[in-house]
CSV table of C-alpha atoms in Angstrom, one decimal:
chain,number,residue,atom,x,y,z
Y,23,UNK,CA,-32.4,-15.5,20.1
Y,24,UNK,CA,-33.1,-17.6,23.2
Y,25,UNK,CA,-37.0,-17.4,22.1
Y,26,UNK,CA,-36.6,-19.2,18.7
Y,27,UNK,CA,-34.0,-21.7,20.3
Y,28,UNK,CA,-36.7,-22.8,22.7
Y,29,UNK,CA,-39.3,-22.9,19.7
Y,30,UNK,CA,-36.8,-24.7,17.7
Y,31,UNK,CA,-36.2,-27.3,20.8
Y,32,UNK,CA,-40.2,-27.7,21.1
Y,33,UNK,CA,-40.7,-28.5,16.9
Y,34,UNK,CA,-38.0,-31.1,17.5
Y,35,UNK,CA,-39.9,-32.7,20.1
Y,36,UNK,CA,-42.4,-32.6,18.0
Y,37,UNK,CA,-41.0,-34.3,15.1
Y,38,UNK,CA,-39.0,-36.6,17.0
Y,39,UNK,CA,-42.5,-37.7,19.0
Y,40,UNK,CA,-44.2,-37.4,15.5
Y,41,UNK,CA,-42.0,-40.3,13.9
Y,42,UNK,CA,-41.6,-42.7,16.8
Y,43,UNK,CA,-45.5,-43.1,16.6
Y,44,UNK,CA,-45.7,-43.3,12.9
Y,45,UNK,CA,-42.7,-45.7,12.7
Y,46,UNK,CA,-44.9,-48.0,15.3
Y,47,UNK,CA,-47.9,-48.3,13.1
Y,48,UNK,CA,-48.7,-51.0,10.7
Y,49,UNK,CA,-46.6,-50.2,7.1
Y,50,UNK,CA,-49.0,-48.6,4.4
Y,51,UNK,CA,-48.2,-46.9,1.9
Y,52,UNK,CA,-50.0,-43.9,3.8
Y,53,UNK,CA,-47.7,-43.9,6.6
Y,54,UNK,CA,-44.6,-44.0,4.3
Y,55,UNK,CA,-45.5,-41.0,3.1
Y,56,UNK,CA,-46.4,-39.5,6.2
Y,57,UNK,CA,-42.9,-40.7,7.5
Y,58,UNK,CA,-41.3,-39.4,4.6
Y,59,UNK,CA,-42.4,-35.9,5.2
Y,60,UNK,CA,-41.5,-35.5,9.0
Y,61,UNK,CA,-38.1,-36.8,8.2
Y,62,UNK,CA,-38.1,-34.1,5.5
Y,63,UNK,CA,-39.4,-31.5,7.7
Y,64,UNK,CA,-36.9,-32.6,10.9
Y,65,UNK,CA,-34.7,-32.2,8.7
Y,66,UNK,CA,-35.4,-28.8,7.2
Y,67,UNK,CA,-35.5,-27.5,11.2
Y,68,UNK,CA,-32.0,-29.9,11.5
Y,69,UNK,CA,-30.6,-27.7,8.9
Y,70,UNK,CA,-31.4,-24.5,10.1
Y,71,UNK,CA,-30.5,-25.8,13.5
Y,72,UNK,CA,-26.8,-25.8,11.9
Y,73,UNK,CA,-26.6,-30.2,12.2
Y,74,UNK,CA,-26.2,-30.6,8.8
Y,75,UNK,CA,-25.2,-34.1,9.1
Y,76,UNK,CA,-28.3,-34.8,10.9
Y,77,UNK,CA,-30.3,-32.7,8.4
Y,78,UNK,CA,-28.8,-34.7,5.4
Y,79,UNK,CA,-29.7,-38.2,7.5
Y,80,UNK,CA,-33.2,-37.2,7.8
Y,81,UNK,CA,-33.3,-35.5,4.0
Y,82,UNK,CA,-32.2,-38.9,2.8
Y,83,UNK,CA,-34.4,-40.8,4.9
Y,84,UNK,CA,-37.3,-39.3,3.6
Y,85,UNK,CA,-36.6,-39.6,0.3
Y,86,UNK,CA,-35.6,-43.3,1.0
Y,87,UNK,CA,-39.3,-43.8,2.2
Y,88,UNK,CA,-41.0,-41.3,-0.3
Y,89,UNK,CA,-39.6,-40.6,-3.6
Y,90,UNK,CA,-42.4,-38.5,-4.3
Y,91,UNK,CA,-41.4,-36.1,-1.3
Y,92,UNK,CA,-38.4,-35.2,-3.4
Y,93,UNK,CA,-40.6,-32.8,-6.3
Y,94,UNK,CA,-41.3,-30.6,-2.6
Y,95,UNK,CA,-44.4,-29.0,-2.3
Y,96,UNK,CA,-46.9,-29.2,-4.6
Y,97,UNK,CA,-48.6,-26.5,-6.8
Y,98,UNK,CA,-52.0,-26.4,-4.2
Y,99,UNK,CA,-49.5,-25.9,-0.9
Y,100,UNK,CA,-47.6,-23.5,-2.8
Y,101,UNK,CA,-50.8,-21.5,-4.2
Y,102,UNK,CA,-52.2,-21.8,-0.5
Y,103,UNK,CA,-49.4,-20.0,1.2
Y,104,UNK,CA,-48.9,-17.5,-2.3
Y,105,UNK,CA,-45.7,-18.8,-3.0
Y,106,UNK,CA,-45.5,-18.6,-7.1
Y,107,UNK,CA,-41.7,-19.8,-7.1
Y,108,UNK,CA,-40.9,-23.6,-6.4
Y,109,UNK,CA,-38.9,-23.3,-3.3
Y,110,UNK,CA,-35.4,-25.6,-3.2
Y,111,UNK,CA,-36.2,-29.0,-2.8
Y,112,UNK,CA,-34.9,-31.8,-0.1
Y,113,UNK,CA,-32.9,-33.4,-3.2
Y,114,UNK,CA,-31.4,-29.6,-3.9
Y,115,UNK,CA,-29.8,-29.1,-0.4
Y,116,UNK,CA,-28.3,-32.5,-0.3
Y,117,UNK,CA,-26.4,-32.1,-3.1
Y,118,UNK,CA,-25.5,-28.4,-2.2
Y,119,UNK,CA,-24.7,-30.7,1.5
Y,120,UNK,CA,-23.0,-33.2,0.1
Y,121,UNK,CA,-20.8,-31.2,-1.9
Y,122,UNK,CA,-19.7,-28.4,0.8
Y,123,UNK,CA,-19.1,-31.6,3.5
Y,124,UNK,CA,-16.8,-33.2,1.8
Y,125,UNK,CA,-14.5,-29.6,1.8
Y,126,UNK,CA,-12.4,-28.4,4.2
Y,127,UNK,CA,-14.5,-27.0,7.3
Y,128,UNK,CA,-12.8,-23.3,6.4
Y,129,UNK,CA,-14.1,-23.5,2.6
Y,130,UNK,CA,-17.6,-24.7,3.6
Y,131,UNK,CA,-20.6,-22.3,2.9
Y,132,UNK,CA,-23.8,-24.5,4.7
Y,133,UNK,CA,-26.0,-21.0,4.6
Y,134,UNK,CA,-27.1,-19.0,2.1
Y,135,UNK,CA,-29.9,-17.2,3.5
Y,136,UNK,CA,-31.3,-15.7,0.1
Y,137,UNK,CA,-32.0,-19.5,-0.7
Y,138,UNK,CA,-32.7,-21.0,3.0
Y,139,UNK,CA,-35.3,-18.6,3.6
Y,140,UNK,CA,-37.5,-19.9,0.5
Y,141,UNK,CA,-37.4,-23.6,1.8
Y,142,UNK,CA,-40.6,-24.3,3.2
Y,143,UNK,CA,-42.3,-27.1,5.7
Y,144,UNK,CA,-43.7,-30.6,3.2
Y,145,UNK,CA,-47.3,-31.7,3.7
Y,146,UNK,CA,-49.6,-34.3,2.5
Y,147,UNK,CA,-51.2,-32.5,-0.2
């Protein structure tokens, strides 16, 4: 509803704040990584958003700046939050994105919510 729209507007904020500092900082390999997953993340919140264009800018961004980002997260973060399957990766959804763009906009299926709901947020682990 209106309540997640607003928390939704706020994370982007966030994100958006999050990179324009990061992206002023000296280049290390550090902050390419760090840069790598808040364009993964913006994008995750993009995608669920419904800009899928946008989500698929940021997904390629970060994997532009952080190959690494692309595996999603690791074992630890996954054993942290009790999450035994690997959840869908940034490289998964932008082939399932690419593919369903490029069809006509009444054949496109951008949700599947059985499979959305398993992606989770990327972190330095």
């Amino acid at each position: 509803g209106i309540q997640a729209v607003e928390y939704y507007s706020q994370a982007m904020a966030c994100y958006n704040e999050a990179i324009k500092h990061e992206e002023e900082r000296e280049n290390t390999p550090l902050r390419q990584r760090i840069l790598g997953v808040a364009y993964a993340n913006r994008g995750i919140l993009r995608d669920r958003m419904g800009d899928y264009s946008g989500a698929l800018s940021d997904y390629r961004e970060s994997m532009r700046l952080a190959p690494e980002v692309v595996e999603g997260p690791g074992f630890l973060v996954r054993f942290m939050r009790n999450q035994a399957e690997k959840p869908p990766t940034i490289a998964d959804r932008v082939r399932y994105l690419q593919a369903e763009l490029v069809k006509p906009e009444a054949q496109r299926l951008l949700r599947m919510p059985a499979i959305d709901a398993r992606q989770r947020a990327y972190s330095i682990d």
